[in-house]
CSV table of C-alpha atoms and ligand atoms in Angstrom, one decimal:
chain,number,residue,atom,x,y,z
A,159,UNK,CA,-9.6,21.8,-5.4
A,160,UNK,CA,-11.8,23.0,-7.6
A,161,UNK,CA,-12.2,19.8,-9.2
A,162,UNK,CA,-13.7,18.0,-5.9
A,163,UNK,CA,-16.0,20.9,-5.8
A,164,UNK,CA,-17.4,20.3,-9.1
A,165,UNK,CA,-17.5,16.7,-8.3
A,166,UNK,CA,-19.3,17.4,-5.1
A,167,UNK,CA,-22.4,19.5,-6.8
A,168,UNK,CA,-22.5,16.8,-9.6
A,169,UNK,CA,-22.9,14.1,-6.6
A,170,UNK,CA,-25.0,15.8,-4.0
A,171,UNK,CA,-27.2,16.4,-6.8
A,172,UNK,CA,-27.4,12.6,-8.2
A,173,UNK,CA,-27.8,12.1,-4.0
A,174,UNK,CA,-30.6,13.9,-4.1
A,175,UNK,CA,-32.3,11.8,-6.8
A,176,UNK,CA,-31.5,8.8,-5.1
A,177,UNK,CA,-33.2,9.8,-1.5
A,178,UNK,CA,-36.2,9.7,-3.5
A,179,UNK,CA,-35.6,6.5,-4.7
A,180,UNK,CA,-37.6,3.7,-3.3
A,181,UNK,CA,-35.2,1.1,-4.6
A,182,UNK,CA,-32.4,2.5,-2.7
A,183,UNK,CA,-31.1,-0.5,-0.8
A,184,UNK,CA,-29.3,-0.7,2.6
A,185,UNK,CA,-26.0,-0.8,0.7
A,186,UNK,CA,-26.3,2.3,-1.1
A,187,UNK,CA,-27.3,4.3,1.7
A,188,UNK,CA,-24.0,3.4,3.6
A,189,UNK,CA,-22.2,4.4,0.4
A,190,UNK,CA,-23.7,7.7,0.4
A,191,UNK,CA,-23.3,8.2,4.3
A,192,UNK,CA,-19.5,6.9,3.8
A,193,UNK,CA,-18.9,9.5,0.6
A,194,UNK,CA,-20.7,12.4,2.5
A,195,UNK,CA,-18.3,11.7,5.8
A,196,UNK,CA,-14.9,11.2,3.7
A,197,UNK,CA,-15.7,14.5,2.3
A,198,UNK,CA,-14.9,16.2,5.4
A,199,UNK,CA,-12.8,13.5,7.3
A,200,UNK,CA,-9.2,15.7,5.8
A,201,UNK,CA,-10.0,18.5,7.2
A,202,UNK,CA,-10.9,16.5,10.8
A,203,UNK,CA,-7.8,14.9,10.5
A,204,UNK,CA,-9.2,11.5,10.9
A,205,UNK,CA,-7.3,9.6,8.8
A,206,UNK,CA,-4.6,7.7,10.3
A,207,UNK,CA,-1.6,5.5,8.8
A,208,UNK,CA,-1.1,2.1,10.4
A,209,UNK,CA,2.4,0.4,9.5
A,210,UNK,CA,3.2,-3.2,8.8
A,211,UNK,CA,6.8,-4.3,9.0
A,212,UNK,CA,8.7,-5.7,6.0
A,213,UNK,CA,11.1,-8.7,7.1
A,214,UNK,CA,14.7,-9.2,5.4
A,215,UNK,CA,14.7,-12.7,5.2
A,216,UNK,CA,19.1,-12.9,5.1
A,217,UNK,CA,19.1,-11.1,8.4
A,218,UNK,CA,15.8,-11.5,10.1
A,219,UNK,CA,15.6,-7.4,10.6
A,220,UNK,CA,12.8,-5.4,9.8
A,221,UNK,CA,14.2,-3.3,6.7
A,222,UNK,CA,11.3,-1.2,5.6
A,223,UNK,CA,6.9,-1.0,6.4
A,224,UNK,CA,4.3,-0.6,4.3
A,225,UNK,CA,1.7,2.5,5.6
A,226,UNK,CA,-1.8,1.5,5.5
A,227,UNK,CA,-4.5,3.9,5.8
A,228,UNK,CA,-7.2,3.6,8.1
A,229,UNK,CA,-10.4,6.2,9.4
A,230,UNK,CA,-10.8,6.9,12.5
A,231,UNK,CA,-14.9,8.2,12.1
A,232,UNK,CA,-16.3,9.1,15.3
A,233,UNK,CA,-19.2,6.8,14.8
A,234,UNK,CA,-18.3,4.0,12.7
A,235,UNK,CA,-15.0,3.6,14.5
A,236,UNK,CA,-12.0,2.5,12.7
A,237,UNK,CA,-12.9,1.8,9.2
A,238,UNK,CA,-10.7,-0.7,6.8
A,239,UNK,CA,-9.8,0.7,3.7
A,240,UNK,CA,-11.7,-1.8,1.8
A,241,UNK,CA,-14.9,0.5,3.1
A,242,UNK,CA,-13.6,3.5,1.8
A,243,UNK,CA,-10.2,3.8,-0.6
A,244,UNK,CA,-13.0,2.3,-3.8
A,245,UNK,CA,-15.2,5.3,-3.0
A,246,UNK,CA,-12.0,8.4,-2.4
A,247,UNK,CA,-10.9,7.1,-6.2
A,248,UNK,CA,-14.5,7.2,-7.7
A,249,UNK,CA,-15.1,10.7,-6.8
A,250,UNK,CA,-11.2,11.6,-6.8
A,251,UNK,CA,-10.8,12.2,-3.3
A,252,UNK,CA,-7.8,10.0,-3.2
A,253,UNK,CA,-6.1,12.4,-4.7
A,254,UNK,CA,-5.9,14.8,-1.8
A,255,UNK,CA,-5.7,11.7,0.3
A,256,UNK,CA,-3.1,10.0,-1.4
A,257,UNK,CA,-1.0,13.3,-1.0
A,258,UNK,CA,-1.6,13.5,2.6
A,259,UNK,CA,-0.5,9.8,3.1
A,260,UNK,CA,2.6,10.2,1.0
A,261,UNK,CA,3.1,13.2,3.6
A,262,UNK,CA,3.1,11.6,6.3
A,263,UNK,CA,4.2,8.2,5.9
A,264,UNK,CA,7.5,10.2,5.2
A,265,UNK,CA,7.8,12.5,8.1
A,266,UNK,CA,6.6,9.6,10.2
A,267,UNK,CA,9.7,7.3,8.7
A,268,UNK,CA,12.1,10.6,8.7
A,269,UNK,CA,11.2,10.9,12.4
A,270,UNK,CA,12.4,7.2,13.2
A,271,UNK,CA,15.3,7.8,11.3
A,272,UNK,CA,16.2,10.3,12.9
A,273,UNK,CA,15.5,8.7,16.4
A,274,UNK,CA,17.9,5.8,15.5
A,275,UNK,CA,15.7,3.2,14.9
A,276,UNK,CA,17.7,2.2,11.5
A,277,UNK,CA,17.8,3.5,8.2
A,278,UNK,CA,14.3,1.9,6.9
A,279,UNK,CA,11.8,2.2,4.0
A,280,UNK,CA,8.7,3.1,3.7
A,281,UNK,CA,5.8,2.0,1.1
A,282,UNK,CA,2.5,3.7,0.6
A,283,UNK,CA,0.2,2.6,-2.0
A,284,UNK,CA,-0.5,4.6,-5.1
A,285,UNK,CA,-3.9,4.3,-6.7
A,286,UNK,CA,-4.1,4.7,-10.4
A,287,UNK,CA,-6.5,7.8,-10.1
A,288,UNK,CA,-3.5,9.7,-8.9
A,289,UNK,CA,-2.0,9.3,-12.0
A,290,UNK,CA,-4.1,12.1,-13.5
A,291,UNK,CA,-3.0,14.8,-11.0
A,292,UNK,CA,-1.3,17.4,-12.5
A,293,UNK,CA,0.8,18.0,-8.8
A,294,UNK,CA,1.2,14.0,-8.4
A,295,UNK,CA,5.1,14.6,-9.3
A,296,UNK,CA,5.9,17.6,-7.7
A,297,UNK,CA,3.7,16.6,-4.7
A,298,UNK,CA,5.9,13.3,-4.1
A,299,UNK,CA,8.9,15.9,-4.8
A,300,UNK,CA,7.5,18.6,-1.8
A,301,UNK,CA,7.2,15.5,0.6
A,302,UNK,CA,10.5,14.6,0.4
A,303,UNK,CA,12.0,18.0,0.5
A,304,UNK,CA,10.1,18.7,3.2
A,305,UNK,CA,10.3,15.8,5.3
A,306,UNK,CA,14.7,15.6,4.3
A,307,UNK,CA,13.6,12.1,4.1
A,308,UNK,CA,16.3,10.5,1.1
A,309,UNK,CA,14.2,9.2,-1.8
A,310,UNK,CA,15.9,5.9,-2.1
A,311,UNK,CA,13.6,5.5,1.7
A,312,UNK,CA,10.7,5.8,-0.2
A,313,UNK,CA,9.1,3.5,-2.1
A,314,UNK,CA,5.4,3.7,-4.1
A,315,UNK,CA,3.2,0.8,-4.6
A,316,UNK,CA,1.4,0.8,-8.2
A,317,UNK,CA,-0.7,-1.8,-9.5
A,318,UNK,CA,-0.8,-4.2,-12.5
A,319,UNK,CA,-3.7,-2.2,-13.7
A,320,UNK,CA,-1.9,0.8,-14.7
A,321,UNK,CA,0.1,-0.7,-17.2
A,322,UNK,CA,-3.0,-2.6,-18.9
A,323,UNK,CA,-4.4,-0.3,-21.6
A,324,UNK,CA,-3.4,3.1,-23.0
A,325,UNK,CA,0.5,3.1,-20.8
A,326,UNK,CA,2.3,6.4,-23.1
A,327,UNK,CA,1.2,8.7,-20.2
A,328,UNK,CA,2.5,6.5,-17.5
A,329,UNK,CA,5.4,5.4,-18.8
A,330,UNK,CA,6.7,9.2,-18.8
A,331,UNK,CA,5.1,9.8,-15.0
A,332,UNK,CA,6.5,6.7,-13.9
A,333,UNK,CA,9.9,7.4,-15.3
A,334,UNK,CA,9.6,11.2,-13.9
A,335,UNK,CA,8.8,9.7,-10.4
A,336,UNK,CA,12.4,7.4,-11.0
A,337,UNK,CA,14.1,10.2,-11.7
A,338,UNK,CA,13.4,11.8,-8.6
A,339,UNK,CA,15.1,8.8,-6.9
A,340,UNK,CA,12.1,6.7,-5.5
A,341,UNK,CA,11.6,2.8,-5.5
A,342,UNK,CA,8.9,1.4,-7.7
A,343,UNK,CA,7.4,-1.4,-7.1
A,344,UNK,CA,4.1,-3.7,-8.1
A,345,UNK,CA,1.1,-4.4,-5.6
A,346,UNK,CA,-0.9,-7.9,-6.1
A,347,UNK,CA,1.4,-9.1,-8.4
A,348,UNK,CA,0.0,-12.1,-10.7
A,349,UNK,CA,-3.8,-10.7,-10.1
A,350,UNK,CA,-3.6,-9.0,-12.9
A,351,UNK,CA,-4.5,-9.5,-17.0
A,352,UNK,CA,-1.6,-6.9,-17.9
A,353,UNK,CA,1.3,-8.4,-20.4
A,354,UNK,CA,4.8,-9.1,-18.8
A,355,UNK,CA,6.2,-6.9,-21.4
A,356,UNK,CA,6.1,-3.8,-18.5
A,357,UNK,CA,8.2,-5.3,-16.5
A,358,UNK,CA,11.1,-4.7,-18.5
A,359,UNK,CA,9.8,-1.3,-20.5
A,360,UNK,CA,9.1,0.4,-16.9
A,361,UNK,CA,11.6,1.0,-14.0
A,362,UNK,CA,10.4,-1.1,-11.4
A,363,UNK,CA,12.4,-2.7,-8.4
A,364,UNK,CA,9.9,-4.8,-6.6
A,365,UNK,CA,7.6,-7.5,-7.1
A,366,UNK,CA,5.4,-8.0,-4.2
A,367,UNK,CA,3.6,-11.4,-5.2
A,368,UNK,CA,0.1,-11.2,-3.7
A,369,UNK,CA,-1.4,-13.0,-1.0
A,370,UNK,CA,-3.7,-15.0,-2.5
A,371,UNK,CA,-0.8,-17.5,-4.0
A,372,UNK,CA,1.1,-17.3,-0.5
A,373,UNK,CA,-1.6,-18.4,1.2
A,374,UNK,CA,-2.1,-21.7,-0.7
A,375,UNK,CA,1.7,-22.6,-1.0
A,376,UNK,CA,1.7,-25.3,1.6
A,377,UNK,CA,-1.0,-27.2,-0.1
A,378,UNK,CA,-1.5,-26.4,-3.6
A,379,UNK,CA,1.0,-27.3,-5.8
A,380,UNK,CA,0.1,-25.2,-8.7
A,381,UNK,CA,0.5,-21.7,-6.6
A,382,UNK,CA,3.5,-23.0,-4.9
A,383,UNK,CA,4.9,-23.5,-8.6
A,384,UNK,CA,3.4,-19.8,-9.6
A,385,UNK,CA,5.5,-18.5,-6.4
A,386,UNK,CA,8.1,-20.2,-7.0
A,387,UNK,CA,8.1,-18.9,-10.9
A,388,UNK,CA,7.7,-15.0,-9.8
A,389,UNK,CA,10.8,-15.2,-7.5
A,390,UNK,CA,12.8,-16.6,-10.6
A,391,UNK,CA,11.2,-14.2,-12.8
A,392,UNK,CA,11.7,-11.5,-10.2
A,393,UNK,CA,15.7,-12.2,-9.9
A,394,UNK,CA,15.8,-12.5,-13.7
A,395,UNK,CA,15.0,-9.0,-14.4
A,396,UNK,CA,17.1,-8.0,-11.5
A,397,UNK,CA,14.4,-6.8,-9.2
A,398,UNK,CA,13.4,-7.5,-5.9
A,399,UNK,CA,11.1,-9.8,-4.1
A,400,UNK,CA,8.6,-9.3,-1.3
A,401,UNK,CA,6.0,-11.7,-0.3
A,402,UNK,CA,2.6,-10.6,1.1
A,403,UNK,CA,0.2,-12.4,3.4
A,404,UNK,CA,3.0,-14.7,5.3
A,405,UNK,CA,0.8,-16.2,8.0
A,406,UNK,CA,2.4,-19.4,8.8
A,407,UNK,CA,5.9,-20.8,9.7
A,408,UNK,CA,5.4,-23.3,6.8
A,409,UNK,CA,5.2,-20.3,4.0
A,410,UNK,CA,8.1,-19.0,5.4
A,411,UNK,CA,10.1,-22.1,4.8
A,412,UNK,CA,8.7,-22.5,1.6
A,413,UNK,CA,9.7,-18.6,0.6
A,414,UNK,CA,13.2,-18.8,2.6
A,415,UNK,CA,13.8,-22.2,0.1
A,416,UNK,CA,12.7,-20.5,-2.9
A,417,UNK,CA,15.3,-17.7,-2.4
A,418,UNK,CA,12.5,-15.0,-1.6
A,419,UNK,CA,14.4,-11.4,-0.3
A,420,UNK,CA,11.6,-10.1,1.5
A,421,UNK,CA,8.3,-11.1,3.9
A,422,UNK,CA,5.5,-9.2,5.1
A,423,UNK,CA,2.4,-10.9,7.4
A,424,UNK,CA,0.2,-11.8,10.4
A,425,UNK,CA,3.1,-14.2,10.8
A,426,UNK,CA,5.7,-11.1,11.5
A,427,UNK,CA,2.6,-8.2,12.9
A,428,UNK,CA,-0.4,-6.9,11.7
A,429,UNK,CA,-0.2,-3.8,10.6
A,430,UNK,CA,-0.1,-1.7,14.0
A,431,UNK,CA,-0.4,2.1,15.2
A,432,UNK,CA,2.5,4.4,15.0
A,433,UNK,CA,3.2,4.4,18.6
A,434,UNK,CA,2.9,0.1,18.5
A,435,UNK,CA,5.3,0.4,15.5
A,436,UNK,CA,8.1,2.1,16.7
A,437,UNK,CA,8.3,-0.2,19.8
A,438,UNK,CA,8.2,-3.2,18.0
A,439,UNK,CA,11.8,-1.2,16.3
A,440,UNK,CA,12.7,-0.6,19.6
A,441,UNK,CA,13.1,-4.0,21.0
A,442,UNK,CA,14.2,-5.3,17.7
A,443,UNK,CA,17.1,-2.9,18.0
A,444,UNK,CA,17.7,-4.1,21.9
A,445,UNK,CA,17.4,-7.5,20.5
A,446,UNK,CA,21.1,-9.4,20.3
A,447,UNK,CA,22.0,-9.0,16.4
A,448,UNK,CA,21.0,-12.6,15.6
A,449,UNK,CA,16.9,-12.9,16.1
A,450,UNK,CA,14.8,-15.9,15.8
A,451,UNK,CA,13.5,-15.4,12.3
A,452,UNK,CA,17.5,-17.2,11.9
A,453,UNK,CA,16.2,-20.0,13.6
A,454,UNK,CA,13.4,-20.0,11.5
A,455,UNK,CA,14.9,-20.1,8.0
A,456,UNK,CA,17.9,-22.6,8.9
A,457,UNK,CA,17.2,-25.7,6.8
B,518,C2E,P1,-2.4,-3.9,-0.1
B,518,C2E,O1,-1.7,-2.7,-0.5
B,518,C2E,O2,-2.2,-5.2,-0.9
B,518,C2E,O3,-2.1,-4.1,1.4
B,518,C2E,C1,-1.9,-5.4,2.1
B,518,C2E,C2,-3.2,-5.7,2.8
B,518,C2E,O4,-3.1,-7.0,3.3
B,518,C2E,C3,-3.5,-4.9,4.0
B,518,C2E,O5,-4.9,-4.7,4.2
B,518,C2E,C4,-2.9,-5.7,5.1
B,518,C2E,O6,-3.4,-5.5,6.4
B,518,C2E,C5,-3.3,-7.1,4.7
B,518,C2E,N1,-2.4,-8.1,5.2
B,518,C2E,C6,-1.1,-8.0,5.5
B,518,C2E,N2,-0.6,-9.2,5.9
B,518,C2E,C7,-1.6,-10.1,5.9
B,518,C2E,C8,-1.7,-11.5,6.3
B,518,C2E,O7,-0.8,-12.1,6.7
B,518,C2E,N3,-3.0,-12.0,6.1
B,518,C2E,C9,-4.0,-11.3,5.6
B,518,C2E,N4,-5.2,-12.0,5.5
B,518,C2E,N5,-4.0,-10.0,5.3
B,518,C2E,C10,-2.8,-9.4,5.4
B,518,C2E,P2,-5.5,-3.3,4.5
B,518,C2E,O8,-4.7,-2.5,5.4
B,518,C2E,O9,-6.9,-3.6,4.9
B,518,C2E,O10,-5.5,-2.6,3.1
B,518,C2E,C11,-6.3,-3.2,2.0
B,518,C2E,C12,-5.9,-2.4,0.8
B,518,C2E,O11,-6.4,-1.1,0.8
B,518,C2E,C13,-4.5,-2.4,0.4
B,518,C2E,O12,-4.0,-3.6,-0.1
B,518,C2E,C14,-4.5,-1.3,-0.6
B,518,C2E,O13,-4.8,-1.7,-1.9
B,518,C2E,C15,-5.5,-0.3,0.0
B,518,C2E,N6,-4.9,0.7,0.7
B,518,C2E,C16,-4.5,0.8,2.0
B,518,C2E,N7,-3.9,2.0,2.3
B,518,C2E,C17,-4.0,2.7,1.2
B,518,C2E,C18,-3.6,4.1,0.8
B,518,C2E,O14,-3.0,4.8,1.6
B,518,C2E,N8,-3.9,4.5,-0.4
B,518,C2E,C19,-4.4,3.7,-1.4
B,518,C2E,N9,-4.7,4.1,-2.6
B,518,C2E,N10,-4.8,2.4,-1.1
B,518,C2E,C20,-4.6,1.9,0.2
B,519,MG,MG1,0.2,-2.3,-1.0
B,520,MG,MG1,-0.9,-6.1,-1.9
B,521,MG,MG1,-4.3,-4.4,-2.9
């Protein structure tokens, strides 16, 4: 990694500079404390991948998770993403990170598979750094050869932002990573300024309409309308349809109406640890075939 090495003397020296600072606020100083720690939390294995379920609305089962990461720092405790993932893609330790998560969120899935707990998918999140590793393909390649886990299992979050500027690059790695027999789908859709044009020049299978339009549904009529509009735009184009943030009965209703395929929420779990996760599949499996979530979307 001779890359993060050259990025580590250019930072520690720029560090340097700024202890001398006076104007260094309270802010800073936790970013530097946070980018010296994530430096070394790979090698301490203290990252850790939380999984949230992802409901089929037609049958009420979980069909696939989404892996969150999380950082278990012996001091700070648990740390959200939103404290760290912004400062792994500035100085380009997502990359090793993002290769350790693809890793594992594979074995982890191969491993329930293989326990019987239902032939499932699993989503990690892909940040656009990534895109300039020269091992990003063959990495996501090694995973699943290593793991046996089949490709069409795996499925890689991107985000609108990738396909907002200069896209000749990506559109080769992102049809490369299809080849290799992956799902593709977009994060936060409808947060970003990117054309719709992408949609149907790239091979993506999934839509997963961001939570900041499911959360409103129930009372705004102009988000319900933009939900409503990505599900038919979604179906359209022939892709898939997964709703983020369902907190409430009500959304569900309103999702279930609108013909949505998918659901993931609060209102189903919060993203929980491995060992929380696969009991949750367990009693879902010891569950009678028809689960409440039926109940739920009969209208
Ligand atoms: P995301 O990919 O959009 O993930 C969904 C986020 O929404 C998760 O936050 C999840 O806990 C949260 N969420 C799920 N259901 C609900 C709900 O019903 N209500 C509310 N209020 N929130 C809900 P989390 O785990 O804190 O992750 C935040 C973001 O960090 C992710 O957003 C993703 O952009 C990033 N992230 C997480 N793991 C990874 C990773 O392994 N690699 C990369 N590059 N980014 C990651
Ligand atoms: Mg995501
Ligand atoms: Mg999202
Ligand atoms: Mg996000």
């Amino acid at each position: 990694h001779a890359d993060i090495a050259m990025y580590r003397a250019k930072k520690l020296g720029r560090n340097n500079y700024q202890f001398y600072t006076p104007a260094m606020n309270e802010e800073s100083l936790e970013r530097v404390r946070i980018e010296t720690a994530l430096r070394n939390a790979l090698e301490r294995d203290e990252f850790v991948l939380y999984y949230q379920p992802q409901v089929d609305l037609s049958s009420g089962q979980i069909v696939g998770m989404e892996a969150l990461i999380r950082w278990n720092h012996p001091e700070l405790g648990m740390v959200p993403p939103v404290r760290f993932v912004g400062v792994a893609e500035e100085t380009g330790l997502i990359v090793p990170i993002g290769a350790w998560v693809m890793r594992t969120a594979a074995a982890q899935n191969k491993a329930w598979q293989d326990a019987g707990l239902g032939r499932l998918r699993v989503a990690v999140n892909l940040s656009a750094r990534q895109f300039g590793d020269p091992e990003l393909i063959g990495g996501i390649e090694a995973a699943l050869a290593d793991t046996g886990l089949d490709p069409e299992c795996l499925e890689i979050e991107l985000t609108e932002s990738l396909f907002m500027s200069d896209v000749t690059p990506a559109v080769d790695l992102l049809h490369r990573m299809k080849a290799l027999g992956v799902k593709l789908s977009i994060d936060d859709f409808g947060t970003g300024y990117s054309s719709l044009s992408y949609l149907s020049r790239f091979p993506i299978d999934v839509l997963k309409i961001d939570r900041s339009f499911v959360a409103d549904i129930t009372d705004d009529a102009n988000d319900a309308a933009i939900v409503s509009s990505i599900i038919a735009l979604a179906h359209n184009l022939k892709l898939s349809v997964i709703a983020e943030g369902v907190e409430t009965a009500e959304q569900l209703h309103y999702l279930s109406s609108q013909g949505c395929d998918e659901m993931q929420g609060y209102f189903f779990s919060r993203p929980l640890p491995a060992a929380d996760f696969e009991q949750m599949l367990r009693e879902q499996r010891s569950l009678p075939p028809v689960m409440s979530l039926a109940d739920e979307t009969a209208f």
